[in-house]
Amino acid sequence: MADGNPPPPQRPLERQIAPGSGRRNAPPTPKGRQLDPEAADAVRALLGDRSRQRDLLIEHLHLLQDHFGCLHARHLHALAEEMRLPMAVVYEVASFYAHFDIVDDGETPPPDLTIRVCDGIACEMAGAQELLAKLPQAVSDKIRVLSGPCMGRCDTAPVAEIGHQGHMHHATLSSLAIAAAGGPMELHEPTPVDYETYVAHGGYTVLQELLDGRRTFDSIVGALSDANLRGLGGAGFPAGKKWGIVRQQPHPHYVAINADEGEPGTFKDRWCMERDPHRFLEGALIASAAVQADACYIYLRDEYPKVNRLLQEALDRVARAGYIDRICPVYLRRGAGAYICGEESAMLESIEGKRGLPRHKPPFAAEVGLFGQPTLTNNVETLYWVRDIIQHGPQWFAGKGRNGRSGLRLFSVSGRVKEPGVKHAPAGITVRELIDEYCGGMAEGHSFKAYLPGGASGGILPASKSDIPLDFGSLDEYGCFIGSAAIVILSDQDDIKAAARNLMRFFKAESCGQCTPCRNGTEKAVKLLERDRWDQELLADLSQVMRDASICGLGQAAPNPIDCVFKYFPEDLET
């Protein structure tokens, strides 16, 4: 002031009330959670110069989880502010995915080490429940022991994940205790084919010919159509036809590759990417060039951290070779533990940084897909065969079938066989032929009783129906399907009812919750299956409702194992 005296003291904020306003003791800060300055600085530093665009939300959540070991509420708030998103959006996405641990301020964060034991059907058959029961007493009380859904390593059951960087194959109580104490893990991982070796054996020749104009789009689509290559993720839609539909749509175009195989019993895509990543990537780049894509996204399940590293290294090498610049950017996106994201439209939602909720169809992805634009969706195995089909000719591929079928498939075989694993076999092979010719027969002391022809959702068939060709459409009349060709073999020592309960518990845990028939239906089915006697009439009615009213294939196919038990194993219902 002009007279040099200090200004009169101001009343506290809560006392500065306009006359007649009726407000008393107004808070000094806005309502709701207040941004923690230290958390904001930490998140800003962690993100660095990474883009804050909306579709990177899940990638940024992974960044926080990997760095801090969990998702603290204060960091989620800071991330929301940094990305200019409502806190509710960030929280609903983070809470949707199983691999994110959300910890509210004041709560105890999870231990530094978590061991997850797979409780998928193959691992349960191999003793996973006993491991889960005894492991907490065999390791430090500072180690968290959890069950986890199928980890895509069914041929080495039982399997456990140590932290998030390594998996223990054929896990035992003693081996897990040693690993938990910091001891060595003998993983015996395969050595992948590197870029130089792949190129030396003709790799990227087809792609180069396409880019140079020596091959045309029409010739490539024609080869895929003549070979009768179909989508090998489970849907079986003709690949060449799908490529043609996308190419004809107005631009921009996208390619979205489904590497999120989560069907219990399925591990063929991991096998492709671990052993021959460039064969898969060449197929992906051929597809991207053929449909004139503006960008390609590879959506990889989070249970495959080693594959993530391998693919990133392979992409970097391909980029140095100049292919990425000549075609389109390729982005690798991590899933976060949601089986539902193996469904095409749920995958697209997740790539966009959202919850993996399936979309209503139509429209289909080929017309309205990623970011609302025409999108080619294929799975890993489909693209794995592209180079060979074009290079060797469609008849080479089509002529490999058996029992009146055409083509080759990668069968994931697990369960009671001597030699489980991925089998290159003719489409149309029977399960008996697969066991005897490719798996060394049944495991010692086991007699063939039943099999899952298409993973958890493909149904269960008795050994008496072991002469059915394994291919698209051949199992329909039996109420089953081949899907992703995940073959799980059960023996006379396995409980069929217990197998059905295991599968339904999986569907209950993995239902996205969007539609009532699936959300409540799977939960109700589990309760009914836990009874000593199964109510066939009630379960059949529930099954029909789920099939008729569920939005996507999860709810529609979830009753298959139950229906098959009633149809093919009535004698087991009495035990």
mmCIF file of C-alpha atoms in Angstrom, residues 139-386:
data_model
loop_
_atom_site.group_PDB
_atom_site.id
_atom_site.type_symbol
_atom_site.label_atom_id
_atom_site.label_comp_id
_atom_site.label_asym_id
_atom_site.label_seq_id
_atom_site.Cartn_x
_atom_site.Cartn_y
_atom_site.Cartn_z
ATOM 1 C CA VAL A 139 8.266 -70.992 -0.337
ATOM 2 C CA SER A 140 8.796 -67.810 1.655
ATOM 3 C CA ASP A 141 5.703 -66.108 3.033
ATOM 4 C CA LYS A 142 6.892 -63.031 1.140
ATOM 5 C CA ILE A 143 6.144 -64.782 -2.155
ATOM 6 C CA ARG A 144 2.638 -64.678 -3.569
ATOM 7 C CA VAL A 145 1.276 -67.922 -5.068
ATOM 8 C CA LEU A 146 -1.671 -67.646 -7.459
ATOM 9 C CA SER A 147 -3.397 -69.798 -10.026
ATOM 10 C CA GLY A 148 -3.481 -68.593 -13.606
ATOM 11 C CA PRO A 149 -5.355 -69.570 -16.753
ATOM 12 C CA CYS A 150 -3.721 -71.474 -19.619
ATOM 13 C CA MET A 151 -0.217 -70.110 -20.284
ATOM 14 C CA GLY A 152 0.196 -71.552 -23.777
ATOM 15 C CA ARG A 153 2.688 -74.248 -22.776
ATOM 16 C CA CYS A 154 0.366 -77.234 -22.437
ATOM 17 C CA ASP A 155 2.927 -79.638 -23.931
ATOM 18 C CA THR A 156 5.173 -79.127 -20.879
ATOM 19 C CA ALA A 157 2.499 -79.313 -18.163
ATOM 20 C CA PRO A 158 2.386 -78.480 -15.361
ATOM 21 C CA VAL A 159 3.667 -74.962 -15.974
ATOM 22 C CA ALA A 160 4.355 -72.085 -13.601
ATOM 23 C CA GLU A 161 5.305 -68.482 -14.238
ATOM 24 C CA ILE A 162 8.086 -67.116 -12.031
ATOM 25 C CA GLY A 163 7.608 -63.374 -11.856
ATOM 26 C CA HIS A 164 6.868 -62.260 -15.387
ATOM 27 C CA GLN A 165 10.037 -63.116 -17.250
ATOM 28 C CA GLY A 166 10.337 -66.893 -17.137
ATOM 29 C CA HIS A 167 8.256 -70.064 -17.103
ATOM 30 C CA MET A 168 9.034 -73.340 -15.378
ATOM 31 C CA HIS A 169 8.194 -76.297 -17.597
ATOM 32 C CA HIS A 170 7.238 -79.653 -16.011
ATOM 33 C CA ALA A 171 7.179 -77.795 -12.704
ATOM 34 C CA THR A 172 7.595 -79.693 -9.454
ATOM 35 C CA LEU A 173 7.358 -78.578 -5.864
ATOM 36 C CA SER A 174 11.128 -78.777 -5.394
ATOM 37 C CA SER A 175 12.020 -77.025 -8.663
ATOM 38 C CA LEU A 176 9.630 -74.170 -7.914
ATOM 39 C CA ALA A 177 10.979 -73.803 -4.381
ATOM 40 C CA ILE A 178 14.533 -73.610 -5.736
ATOM 41 C CA ALA A 179 13.536 -71.025 -8.363
ATOM 42 C CA ALA A 180 11.625 -68.987 -5.764
ATOM 43 C CA ALA A 181 14.759 -68.852 -3.630
ATOM 44 C CA GLY A 182 16.724 -67.412 -6.546
ATOM 45 C CA GLY A 183 18.062 -70.677 -7.901
ATOM 46 C CA PRO A 184 18.487 -71.506 -11.601
ATOM 47 C CA MET A 185 15.628 -72.354 -13.934
ATOM 48 C CA GLU A 186 16.380 -74.831 -16.707
ATOM 49 C CA LEU A 187 14.022 -73.697 -19.448
ATOM 50 C CA HIS A 188 15.569 -75.336 -22.547
ATOM 51 C CA GLU A 189 14.159 -72.651 -24.827
ATOM 52 C CA PRO A 190 14.534 -73.139 -28.613
ATOM 53 C CA THR A 191 16.942 -71.039 -30.664
ATOM 54 C CA PRO A 192 15.027 -68.974 -33.246
ATOM 55 C CA VAL A 193 15.983 -68.715 -36.912
ATOM 56 C CA ASP A 194 17.734 -65.350 -37.259
ATOM 57 C CA TYR A 195 17.380 -62.889 -40.123
ATOM 58 C CA GLU A 196 20.552 -63.883 -41.951
ATOM 59 C CA THR A 197 19.735 -67.584 -41.850
ATOM 60 C CA TYR A 198 16.168 -66.940 -42.919
ATOM 61 C CA VAL A 199 17.267 -64.829 -45.900
ATOM 62 C CA ALA A 200 19.895 -67.401 -46.886
ATOM 63 C CA HIS A 201 17.095 -69.943 -47.301
ATOM 64 C CA GLY A 202 14.902 -67.750 -49.495
ATOM 65 C CA GLY A 203 13.324 -65.589 -46.854
ATOM 66 C CA TYR A 204 11.758 -62.245 -47.851
ATOM 67 C CA THR A 205 12.055 -63.183 -51.546
ATOM 68 C CA VAL A 206 8.283 -63.215 -52.032
ATOM 69 C CA LEU A 207 7.932 -59.879 -50.240
ATOM 70 C CA GLN A 208 10.679 -58.339 -52.368
ATOM 71 C CA GLU A 209 9.003 -59.595 -55.558
ATOM 72 C CA LEU A 210 5.713 -58.041 -54.487
ATOM 73 C CA LEU A 211 7.362 -54.700 -53.720
ATOM 74 C CA ASP A 212 9.265 -54.744 -57.023
ATOM 75 C CA GLY A 213 6.121 -55.454 -59.044
ATOM 76 C CA ARG A 214 7.204 -58.951 -60.080
ATOM 77 C CA ARG A 215 4.190 -60.312 -58.237
ATOM 78 C CA THR A 216 0.758 -58.701 -58.228
ATOM 79 C CA PHE A 217 -1.910 -58.475 -55.595
ATOM 80 C CA ASP A 218 -4.249 -60.546 -57.747
ATOM 81 C CA SER A 219 -1.696 -63.332 -58.105
ATOM 82 C CA ILE A 220 -1.161 -63.490 -54.340
ATOM 83 C CA VAL A 221 -4.864 -63.517 -53.506
ATOM 84 C CA GLY A 222 -5.383 -66.090 -56.232
ATOM 85 C CA ALA A 223 -2.705 -68.332 -54.731
ATOM 86 C CA LEU A 224 -4.221 -68.131 -51.251
ATOM 87 C CA SER A 225 -7.692 -68.872 -52.644
ATOM 88 C CA ASP A 226 -6.481 -71.789 -54.789
ATOM 89 C CA ALA A 227 -4.658 -73.212 -51.787
ATOM 90 C CA ASN A 228 -7.889 -72.952 -49.784
ATOM 91 C CA LEU A 229 -6.056 -71.214 -46.954
ATOM 92 C CA ARG A 230 -8.525 -70.318 -44.229
ATOM 93 C CA GLY A 231 -8.235 -68.357 -41.025
ATOM 94 C CA LEU A 232 -6.472 -70.752 -38.648
ATOM 95 C CA GLY A 233 -7.280 -68.909 -35.453
ATOM 96 C CA GLY A 234 -10.600 -70.712 -35.333
ATOM 97 C CA ALA A 235 -13.099 -68.911 -37.569
ATOM 98 C CA GLY A 236 -11.947 -70.485 -40.819
ATOM 99 C CA PHE A 237 -12.915 -67.608 -43.131
ATOM 100 C CA PRO A 238 -11.159 -67.866 -46.552
ATOM 101 C CA ALA A 239 -7.973 -65.787 -46.281
ATOM 102 C CA GLY A 240 -7.784 -64.665 -49.915
ATOM 103 C CA LYS A 241 -11.388 -63.499 -49.878
ATOM 104 C CA LYS A 242 -10.838 -61.466 -46.717
ATOM 105 C CA TRP A 243 -7.729 -59.783 -48.182
ATOM 106 C CA GLY A 244 -9.705 -58.859 -51.296
ATOM 107 C CA ILE A 245 -12.569 -57.348 -49.307
ATOM 108 C CA VAL A 246 -10.246 -55.110 -47.289
ATOM 109 C CA ARG A 247 -8.282 -53.939 -50.322
ATOM 110 C CA GLN A 248 -11.495 -52.789 -52.026
ATOM 111 C CA GLN A 249 -12.537 -50.590 -49.088
ATOM 112 C CA PRO A 250 -11.828 -46.842 -48.963
ATOM 113 C CA HIS A 251 -8.602 -45.833 -47.217
ATOM 114 C CA PRO A 252 -7.099 -45.833 -44.654
ATOM 115 C CA HIS A 253 -6.590 -49.582 -44.167
ATOM 116 C CA TYR A 254 -5.132 -51.365 -41.161
ATOM 117 C CA VAL A 255 -3.835 -54.860 -40.420
ATOM 118 C CA ALA A 256 -4.388 -56.331 -36.954
ATOM 119 C CA ILE A 257 -2.679 -59.637 -36.196
ATOM 120 C CA ASN A 258 -4.078 -61.798 -33.444
ATOM 121 C CA ALA A 259 -1.199 -63.311 -31.473
ATOM 122 C CA ASP A 260 -3.275 -63.572 -28.301
ATOM 123 C CA GLU A 261 -3.952 -67.310 -28.384
ATOM 124 C CA GLY A 262 -5.549 -68.034 -25.031
ATOM 125 C CA GLU A 263 -7.665 -71.100 -25.811
ATOM 126 C CA PRO A 264 -6.688 -73.799 -23.281
ATOM 127 C CA GLY A 265 -4.661 -76.380 -25.161
ATOM 128 C CA THR A 266 -3.380 -73.937 -27.819
ATOM 129 C CA PHE A 267 0.304 -73.065 -28.183
ATOM 130 C CA LYS A 268 1.034 -73.270 -31.942
ATOM 131 C CA ASP A 269 1.333 -69.505 -32.470
ATOM 132 C CA ARG A 270 3.965 -69.283 -29.736
ATOM 133 C CA TRP A 271 5.784 -72.160 -31.438
ATOM 134 C CA CYS A 272 5.804 -70.253 -34.757
ATOM 135 C CA MET A 273 7.054 -67.005 -33.271
ATOM 136 C CA GLU A 274 9.683 -68.566 -30.999
ATOM 137 C CA ARG A 275 11.241 -70.719 -33.697
ATOM 138 C CA ASP A 276 10.738 -68.890 -36.994
ATOM 139 C CA PRO A 277 9.682 -65.294 -36.287
ATOM 140 C CA HIS A 278 10.723 -63.970 -39.708
ATOM 141 C CA ARG A 279 8.500 -66.461 -41.567
ATOM 142 C CA PHE A 280 5.550 -65.058 -39.638
ATOM 143 C CA LEU A 281 6.710 -61.462 -40.113
ATOM 144 C CA GLU A 282 7.156 -61.928 -43.854
ATOM 145 C CA GLY A 283 3.562 -63.136 -44.041
ATOM 146 C CA ALA A 284 2.460 -60.109 -42.022
ATOM 147 C CA LEU A 285 4.357 -57.695 -44.302
ATOM 148 C CA ILE A 286 3.050 -59.390 -47.461
ATOM 149 C CA ALA A 287 -0.485 -58.981 -46.102
ATOM 150 C CA SER A 288 0.157 -55.337 -45.207
ATOM 151 C CA ALA A 289 1.590 -54.561 -48.645
ATOM 152 C CA ALA A 290 -1.141 -56.487 -50.438
ATOM 153 C CA VAL A 291 -4.013 -54.597 -48.787
ATOM 154 C CA GLN A 292 -2.078 -51.296 -48.893
ATOM 155 C CA ALA A 293 -2.202 -50.917 -45.132
ATOM 156 C CA ASP A 294 -1.396 -47.638 -43.419
ATOM 157 C CA ALA A 295 -0.235 -49.465 -40.290
ATOM 158 C CA CYS A 296 0.074 -53.019 -38.953
ATOM 159 C CA TYR A 297 -0.556 -53.943 -35.313
ATOM 160 C CA ILE A 298 0.577 -57.226 -33.723
ATOM 161 C CA TYR A 299 -1.453 -57.961 -30.589
ATOM 162 C CA LEU A 300 0.631 -60.361 -28.474
ATOM 163 C CA ARG A 301 -0.551 -62.095 -25.327
ATOM 164 C CA ASP A 302 1.256 -60.897 -22.231
ATOM 165 C CA GLU A 303 2.085 -64.455 -21.158
ATOM 166 C CA TYR A 304 4.750 -64.510 -23.890
ATOM 167 C CA PRO A 305 7.456 -62.063 -22.682
ATOM 168 C CA LYS A 306 10.229 -63.912 -24.501
ATOM 169 C CA VAL A 307 8.283 -63.770 -27.768
ATOM 170 C CA ASN A 308 7.808 -60.048 -27.205
ATOM 171 C CA ARG A 309 11.577 -59.569 -27.086
ATOM 172 C CA LEU A 310 12.148 -61.825 -30.091
ATOM 173 C CA LEU A 311 9.586 -60.020 -32.221
ATOM 174 C CA GLN A 312 10.916 -56.603 -31.278
ATOM 175 C CA GLU A 313 14.436 -57.666 -32.255
ATOM 176 C CA ALA A 314 13.142 -59.178 -35.516
ATOM 177 C CA LEU A 315 11.182 -56.027 -36.330
ATOM 178 C CA ASP A 316 14.224 -53.872 -35.692
ATOM 179 C CA ARG A 317 16.241 -56.049 -38.076
ATOM 180 C CA VAL A 318 13.539 -55.918 -40.758
ATOM 181 C CA ALA A 319 13.394 -52.152 -40.352
ATOM 182 C CA ARG A 320 17.141 -51.910 -40.917
ATOM 183 C CA ALA A 321 16.640 -53.905 -44.104
ATOM 184 C CA GLY A 322 14.287 -51.154 -45.311
ATOM 185 C CA TYR A 323 11.038 -53.125 -45.519
ATOM 186 C CA ILE A 324 9.117 -51.207 -42.870
ATOM 187 C CA ASP A 325 9.708 -47.864 -44.613
ATOM 188 C CA ARG A 326 8.529 -49.309 -47.926
ATOM 189 C CA ILE A 327 5.290 -50.790 -46.548
ATOM 190 C CA CYS A 328 3.919 -49.305 -43.315
ATOM 191 C CA PRO A 329 4.745 -48.912 -39.625
ATOM 192 C CA VAL A 330 4.436 -52.099 -37.559
ATOM 193 C CA TYR A 331 3.444 -51.751 -33.891
ATOM 194 C CA LEU A 332 3.762 -54.459 -31.260
ATOM 195 C CA ARG A 333 1.067 -54.232 -28.577
ATOM 196 C CA ARG A 334 0.918 -56.254 -25.365
ATOM 197 C CA GLY A 335 -2.252 -57.859 -24.133
ATOM 198 C CA ALA A 336 -2.808 -57.863 -20.392
ATOM 199 C CA GLY A 337 -4.384 -61.168 -19.470
ATOM 200 C CA ALA A 338 -7.828 -61.398 -21.070
ATOM 201 C CA TYR A 339 -8.879 -64.491 -23.031
ATOM 202 C CA ILE A 340 -11.747 -62.535 -24.546
ATOM 203 C CA CYS A 341 -9.243 -60.425 -26.501
ATOM 204 C CA GLY A 342 -8.649 -63.425 -28.727
ATOM 205 C CA GLU A 343 -12.065 -62.554 -30.170
ATOM 206 C CA GLU A 344 -11.523 -60.340 -33.200
ATOM 207 C CA SER A 345 -13.458 -57.249 -32.202
ATOM 208 C CA ALA A 346 -12.389 -57.409 -28.538
ATOM 209 C CA MET A 347 -8.797 -57.428 -29.769
ATOM 210 C CA LEU A 348 -9.468 -54.287 -31.788
ATOM 211 C CA GLU A 349 -10.938 -52.571 -28.736
ATOM 212 C CA SER A 350 -7.867 -53.495 -26.705
ATOM 213 C CA ILE A 351 -5.475 -52.209 -29.369
ATOM 214 C CA GLU A 352 -7.380 -48.921 -29.136
ATOM 215 C CA GLY A 353 -6.531 -48.830 -25.421
ATOM 216 C CA LYS A 354 -9.967 -49.862 -24.152
ATOM 217 C CA ARG A 355 -11.538 -52.740 -22.288
ATOM 218 C CA GLY A 356 -11.693 -55.841 -24.461
ATOM 219 C CA LEU A 357 -15.449 -55.923 -24.948
ATOM 220 C CA PRO A 358 -16.655 -57.664 -28.130
ATOM 221 C CA ARG A 359 -18.533 -55.492 -30.610
ATOM 222 C CA HIS A 360 -21.900 -56.266 -32.098
ATOM 223 C CA LYS A 361 -21.722 -57.511 -35.702
ATOM 224 C CA PRO A 362 -22.343 -56.378 -38.381
ATOM 225 C CA PRO A 363 -20.468 -54.258 -39.319
ATOM 226 C CA PHE A 364 -17.475 -56.565 -39.628
ATOM 227 C CA ALA A 365 -13.847 -55.568 -39.182
ATOM 228 C CA ALA A 366 -13.117 -55.718 -42.913
ATOM 229 C CA GLU A 367 -15.393 -52.682 -43.283
ATOM 230 C CA VAL A 368 -15.369 -51.009 -39.856
ATOM 231 C CA GLY A 369 -12.482 -52.244 -37.766
ATOM 232 C CA LEU A 370 -9.561 -50.629 -35.977
ATOM 233 C CA PHE A 371 -10.193 -46.932 -35.299
ATOM 234 C CA GLY A 372 -13.385 -47.327 -37.346
ATOM 235 C CA GLN A 373 -11.487 -48.111 -40.552
ATOM 236 C CA PRO A 374 -11.346 -51.218 -42.797
ATOM 237 C CA THR A 375 -9.074 -53.752 -41.128
ATOM 238 C CA LEU A 376 -7.582 -57.069 -42.140
ATOM 239 C CA THR A 377 -7.494 -59.423 -39.147
ATOM 240 C CA ASN A 378 -5.490 -62.640 -39.325
ATOM 241 C CA ASN A 379 -3.884 -64.875 -36.746
ATOM 242 C CA VAL A 380 -0.246 -65.929 -36.604
ATOM 243 C CA GLU A 381 -0.544 -69.380 -38.152
ATOM 244 C CA THR A 382 -2.502 -68.104 -41.143
ATOM 245 C CA LEU A 383 0.307 -65.690 -41.982
ATOM 246 C CA TYR A 384 2.952 -68.307 -41.196
ATOM 247 C CA TRP A 385 1.870 -70.332 -44.267
ATOM 248 C CA VAL A 386 1.650 -67.391 -46.715
#
